[in-house]
Amino acid sequence: MTAPDDEGAGSGEGGEGGICAAEALPAGRLQVVAIGGSAGSIDALSVLLPALPATLRAAVVVVVHLPRERPSLLRNIFQPRCALPVREAQDKEPLEPGTIYFAPPDYHLLLDAGPALALSVDDPVHFSRPSIDVLFETAADACGDRLMAILLSGANADGAQGLAAVQAAGGVTMVQSPQSSPMPYMPEAALALAQPGHLLTPEGMAALLLRWHSWRLL
């Protein structure tokens, strides 16, 4: 399935936020949007999350590398800016459509069958807990081709293996362009491992999400 030539946002960069002639679309409606980022990713999230409309049907699950010793302020920061409800994820919580979930500090955030959220204190991955790889890999197992995974700016390789797992499961993959990333190491690590479906600026990502929502894919 391919978008109309005059509206597509493609996998490569070019034009406004990475626009090209056509884009590959998922086979059906996406159930979950999983987002991961580290250093420099809050700026991208500040573009993406407030752009999501209140009528979004997919759940949004976010891992950001955080200091372990302090409570997260992400829910307090983003709730006033977002049309969707924003929560800090709880263990064994069923995933609700049209809701944004942030991983709490010092816990891996996983997706189980259902899908439902789960928290883990297993060892850090890439020195990180929560780990983006853990979220992406478990989400790929739980959701398969009904998953979109978005990897943002960051300073280590966390998320690259997980993004490859999402791609292998038939999910949609999107990476922030290194040129638009304050810390490009994380996007570059993903690009070194596999070619994502979409390589975009945060503005290009937001435009794609809104367009897919209008086509009832999100």
PDB file of N, CA, C and O in Angstrom, residues 33 35 45 48-52 56 58-62 74-75 78-79 81-89 93 95-103 117:
ATOM      1  N   VAL A  33       2.464   2.974  19.471  1.00  0.00           N
ATOM      2  CA  VAL A  33       3.616   3.755  19.037  1.00  0.00           C
ATOM      3  C   VAL A  33       4.605   3.745  20.198  1.00  0.00           C
ATOM      4  O   VAL A  33       4.316   4.280  21.276  1.00  0.00           O
ATOM      5  N   ILE A  35       8.279   4.890  21.592  1.00  0.00           N
ATOM      6  CA  ILE A  35       9.252   5.948  21.331  1.00  0.00           C
ATOM      7  C   ILE A  35      10.391   5.824  22.334  1.00  0.00           C
ATOM      8  O   ILE A  35      10.160   5.632  23.532  1.00  0.00           O
ATOM      9  N   LEU A  45      10.486  15.219  21.545  1.00  0.00           N
ATOM     10  CA  LEU A  45       9.213  14.845  22.165  1.00  0.00           C
ATOM     11  C   LEU A  45       8.298  16.055  22.312  1.00  0.00           C
ATOM     12  O   LEU A  45       7.063  15.928  22.222  1.00  0.00           O
ATOM     13  N   LEU A  48       6.657  16.167  18.970  1.00  0.00           N
ATOM     14  CA  LEU A  48       5.832  15.010  18.622  1.00  0.00           C
ATOM     15  C   LEU A  48       4.578  14.878  19.485  1.00  0.00           C
ATOM     16  O   LEU A  48       3.455  14.763  18.959  1.00  0.00           O
ATOM     17  N   LEU A  49       4.753  14.853  20.795  1.00  0.00           N
ATOM     18  CA  LEU A  49       3.631  14.498  21.664  1.00  0.00           C
ATOM     19  C   LEU A  49       2.510  15.545  21.654  1.00  0.00           C
ATOM     20  O   LEU A  49       1.326  15.186  21.576  1.00  0.00           O
ATOM     21  N   PRO A  50       2.813  16.855  21.712  1.00  0.00           N
ATOM     22  CA  PRO A  50       1.719  17.826  21.645  1.00  0.00           C
ATOM     23  C   PRO A  50       0.993  17.831  20.302  1.00  0.00           C
ATOM     24  O   PRO A  50      -0.147  18.317  20.213  1.00  0.00           O
ATOM     25  N   ALA A  51       1.610  17.285  19.261  1.00  0.00           N
ATOM     26  CA  ALA A  51       0.959  17.238  17.944  1.00  0.00           C
ATOM     27  C   ALA A  51      -0.093  16.145  17.856  1.00  0.00           C
ATOM     28  O   ALA A  51      -0.933  16.175  16.945  1.00  0.00           O
ATOM     29  N   LEU A  52      -0.080  15.179  18.777  1.00  0.00           N
ATOM     30  CA  LEU A  52      -0.999  14.047  18.680  1.00  0.00           C
ATOM     31  C   LEU A  52      -2.410  14.475  19.071  1.00  0.00           C
ATOM     32  O   LEU A  52      -2.615  15.064  20.136  1.00  0.00           O
ATOM     33  N   LEU A  56      -6.588  10.161  18.709  1.00  0.00           N
ATOM     34  CA  LEU A  56      -5.640   9.101  18.366  1.00  0.00           C
ATOM     35  C   LEU A  56      -6.090   7.788  18.994  1.00  0.00           C
ATOM     36  O   LEU A  56      -6.449   7.742  20.176  1.00  0.00           O
ATOM     37  N   ALA A  58      -4.151   4.811  18.824  1.00  0.00           N
ATOM     38  CA  ALA A  58      -2.999   4.032  19.296  1.00  0.00           C
ATOM     39  C   ALA A  58      -2.577   4.491  20.686  1.00  0.00           C
ATOM     40  O   ALA A  58      -2.737   5.663  21.052  1.00  0.00           O
ATOM     41  N   ALA A  59      -2.033   3.561  21.468  1.00  0.00           N
ATOM     42  CA  ALA A  59      -1.356   3.918  22.715  1.00  0.00           C
ATOM     43  C   ALA A  59       0.078   4.328  22.387  1.00  0.00           C
ATOM     44  O   ALA A  59       0.674   3.829  21.432  1.00  0.00           O
ATOM     45  N   VAL A  60       0.630   5.232  23.192  1.00  0.00           N
ATOM     46  CA  VAL A  60       1.979   5.745  22.983  1.00  0.00           C
ATOM     47  C   VAL A  60       2.801   5.419  24.232  1.00  0.00           C
ATOM     48  O   VAL A  60       2.429   5.809  25.341  1.00  0.00           O
ATOM     49  N   VAL A  61       3.896   4.698  24.053  1.00  0.00           N
ATOM     50  CA  VAL A  61       4.721   4.250  25.177  1.00  0.00           C
ATOM     51  C   VAL A  61       6.123   4.812  24.976  1.00  0.00           C
ATOM     52  O   VAL A  61       6.731   4.603  23.923  1.00  0.00           O
ATOM     53  N   VAL A  62       6.636   5.515  25.982  1.00  0.00           N
ATOM     54  CA  VAL A  62       7.873   6.295  25.815  1.00  0.00           C
ATOM     55  C   VAL A  62       8.907   5.894  26.859  1.00  0.00           C
ATOM     56  O   VAL A  62       8.609   5.861  28.058  1.00  0.00           O
ATOM     57  N   LEU A  74       8.474  14.013  33.783  1.00  0.00           N
ATOM     58  CA  LEU A  74       7.992  14.029  32.400  1.00  0.00           C
ATOM     59  C   LEU A  74       6.474  14.119  32.322  1.00  0.00           C
ATOM     60  O   LEU A  74       5.929  14.833  31.467  1.00  0.00           O
ATOM     61  N   ARG A  75       5.777  13.401  33.180  1.00  0.00           N
ATOM     62  CA  ARG A  75       4.317  13.488  33.152  1.00  0.00           C
ATOM     63  C   ARG A  75       3.872  14.919  33.436  1.00  0.00           C
ATOM     64  O   ARG A  75       2.988  15.463  32.745  1.00  0.00           O
ATOM     65  N   PHE A  78       4.639  17.194  30.331  1.00  0.00           N
ATOM     66  CA  PHE A  78       3.917  16.991  29.076  1.00  0.00           C
ATOM     67  C   PHE A  78       2.401  17.011  29.202  1.00  0.00           C
ATOM     68  O   PHE A  78       1.719  17.329  28.221  1.00  0.00           O
ATOM     69  N   GLN A  79       1.853  16.691  30.360  1.00  0.00           N
ATOM     70  CA  GLN A  79       0.392  16.664  30.444  1.00  0.00           C
ATOM     71  C   GLN A  79      -0.274  17.994  30.062  1.00  0.00           C
ATOM     72  O   GLN A  79      -1.245  18.003  29.294  1.00  0.00           O
ATOM     73  N   ARG A  81       0.666  20.094  27.957  1.00  0.00           N
ATOM     74  CA  ARG A  81       0.913  20.394  26.551  1.00  0.00           C
ATOM     75  C   ARG A  81       0.179  19.453  25.597  1.00  0.00           C
ATOM     76  O   ARG A  81       0.145  19.728  24.390  1.00  0.00           O
ATOM     77  N   CYS A  82      -0.328  18.351  26.114  1.00  0.00           N
ATOM     78  CA  CYS A  82      -0.826  17.282  25.250  1.00  0.00           C
ATOM     79  C   CYS A  82      -2.342  17.151  25.308  1.00  0.00           C
ATOM     80  O   CYS A  82      -2.954  17.321  26.374  1.00  0.00           O
ATOM     81  N   ALA A  83      -2.934  16.814  24.169  1.00  0.00           N
ATOM     82  CA  ALA A  83      -4.374  16.543  24.116  1.00  0.00           C
ATOM     83  C   ALA A  83      -4.703  15.176  24.694  1.00  0.00           C
ATOM     84  O   ALA A  83      -5.832  14.946  25.149  1.00  0.00           O
ATOM     85  N   LEU A  84      -3.740  14.248  24.677  1.00  0.00           N
ATOM     86  CA  LEU A  84      -3.942  12.906  25.225  1.00  0.00           C
ATOM     87  C   LEU A  84      -3.598  12.872  26.711  1.00  0.00           C
ATOM     88  O   LEU A  84      -2.735  13.634  27.168  1.00  0.00           O
ATOM     89  N   PRO A  85      -4.231  11.979  27.480  1.00  0.00           N
ATOM     90  CA  PRO A  85      -3.815  11.805  28.876  1.00  0.00           C
ATOM     91  C   PRO A  85      -2.398  11.258  28.952  1.00  0.00           C
ATOM     92  O   PRO A  85      -1.990  10.447  28.103  1.00  0.00           O
ATOM     93  N   VAL A  86      -1.645  11.695  29.955  1.00  0.00           N
ATOM     94  CA  VAL A  86      -0.249  11.298  30.123  1.00  0.00           C
ATOM     95  C   VAL A  86      -0.104  10.638  31.492  1.00  0.00           C
ATOM     96  O   VAL A  86      -0.539  11.195  32.507  1.00  0.00           O
ATOM     97  N   ARG A  87       0.505   9.461  31.517  1.00  0.00           N
ATOM     98  CA  ARG A  87       0.667   8.715  32.763  1.00  0.00           C
ATOM     99  C   ARG A  87       2.100   8.219  32.903  1.00  0.00           C
ATOM    100  O   ARG A  87       2.794   8.038  31.908  1.00  0.00           O
ATOM    101  N   GLU A  88       2.515   7.964  34.143  1.00  0.00           N
ATOM    102  CA  GLU A  88       3.713   7.178  34.381  1.00  0.00           C
ATOM    103  C   GLU A  88       3.281   5.722  34.450  1.00  0.00           C
ATOM    104  O   GLU A  88       2.325   5.372  35.146  1.00  0.00           O
ATOM    105  N   ALA A  89       3.961   4.862  33.712  1.00  0.00           N
ATOM    106  CA  ALA A  89       3.550   3.468  33.578  1.00  0.00           C
ATOM    107  C   ALA A  89       3.591   2.745  34.922  1.00  0.00           C
ATOM    108  O   ALA A  89       4.485   2.968  35.744  1.00  0.00           O
ATOM    109  N   GLU A  93      -0.320  -2.895  34.209  1.00  0.00           N
ATOM    110  CA  GLU A  93      -1.394  -1.995  33.794  1.00  0.00           C
ATOM    111  C   GLU A  93      -1.810  -2.308  32.357  1.00  0.00           C
ATOM    112  O   GLU A  93      -0.960  -2.337  31.458  1.00  0.00           O
ATOM    113  N   LEU A  95      -2.875  -1.697  28.665  1.00  0.00           N
ATOM    114  CA  LEU A  95      -2.575  -0.574  27.783  1.00  0.00           C
ATOM    115  C   LEU A  95      -3.881  -0.007  27.237  1.00  0.00           C
ATOM    116  O   LEU A  95      -4.668  -0.720  26.620  1.00  0.00           O
ATOM    117  N   GLU A  96      -4.106   1.271  27.468  1.00  0.00           N
ATOM    118  CA  GLU A  96      -5.333   1.919  27.010  1.00  0.00           C
ATOM    119  C   GLU A  96      -5.065   2.722  25.743  1.00  0.00           C
ATOM    120  O   GLU A  96      -4.085   3.468  25.661  1.00  0.00           O
ATOM    121  N   PRO A  97      -5.923   2.603  24.739  1.00  0.00           N
ATOM    122  CA  PRO A  97      -5.745   3.397  23.513  1.00  0.00           C
ATOM    123  C   PRO A  97      -5.799   4.894  23.823  1.00  0.00           C
ATOM    124  O   PRO A  97      -6.440   5.327  24.787  1.00  0.00           O
ATOM    125  N   GLY A  98      -5.095   5.675  23.003  1.00  0.00           N
ATOM    126  CA  GLY A  98      -5.152   7.118  23.147  1.00  0.00           C
ATOM    127  C   GLY A  98      -4.571   7.641  24.441  1.00  0.00           C
ATOM    128  O   GLY A  98      -5.024   8.653  24.978  1.00  0.00           O
ATOM    129  N   THR A  99      -3.551   6.969  24.960  1.00  0.00           N
ATOM    130  CA  THR A  99      -2.907   7.360  26.214  1.00  0.00           C
ATOM    131  C   THR A  99      -1.394   7.331  26.015  1.00  0.00           C
ATOM    132  O   THR A  99      -0.875   6.458  25.330  1.00  0.00           O
ATOM    133  N   ILE A 100      -0.704   8.301  26.623  1.00  0.00           N
ATOM    134  CA  ILE A 100       0.762   8.356  26.593  1.00  0.00           C
ATOM    135  C   ILE A 100       1.297   7.826  27.919  1.00  0.00           C
ATOM    136  O   ILE A 100       0.889   8.294  28.990  1.00  0.00           O
ATOM    137  N   TYR A 101       2.208   6.869  27.854  1.00  0.00           N
ATOM    138  CA  TYR A 101       2.824   6.284  29.043  1.00  0.00           C
ATOM    139  C   TYR A 101       4.325   6.546  29.029  1.00  0.00           C
ATOM    140  O   TYR A 101       4.993   6.258  28.027  1.00  0.00           O
ATOM    141  N   PHE A 102       4.863   7.063  30.135  1.00  0.00           N
ATOM    142  CA  PHE A 102       6.305   7.230  30.289  1.00  0.00           C
ATOM    143  C   PHE A 102       6.844   6.153  31.231  1.00  0.00           C
ATOM    144  O   PHE A 102       6.220   5.833  32.258  1.00  0.00           O
ATOM    145  N   ALA A 103       8.003   5.618  30.911  1.00  0.00           N
ATOM    146  CA  ALA A 103       8.676   4.684  31.812  1.00  0.00           C
ATOM    147  C   ALA A 103       9.140   5.420  33.064  1.00  0.00           C
ATOM    148  O   ALA A 103       9.692   6.518  32.969  1.00  0.00           O
ATOM    149  N   LEU A 117       1.318  -3.357  30.156  1.00  0.00           N
ATOM    150  CA  LEU A 117       2.627  -2.857  30.567  1.00  0.00           C
ATOM    151  C   LEU A 117       3.203  -3.733  31.669  1.00  0.00           C
ATOM    152  O   LEU A 117       2.463  -4.317  32.473  1.00  0.00           O
TER     153      LEU A 117
END
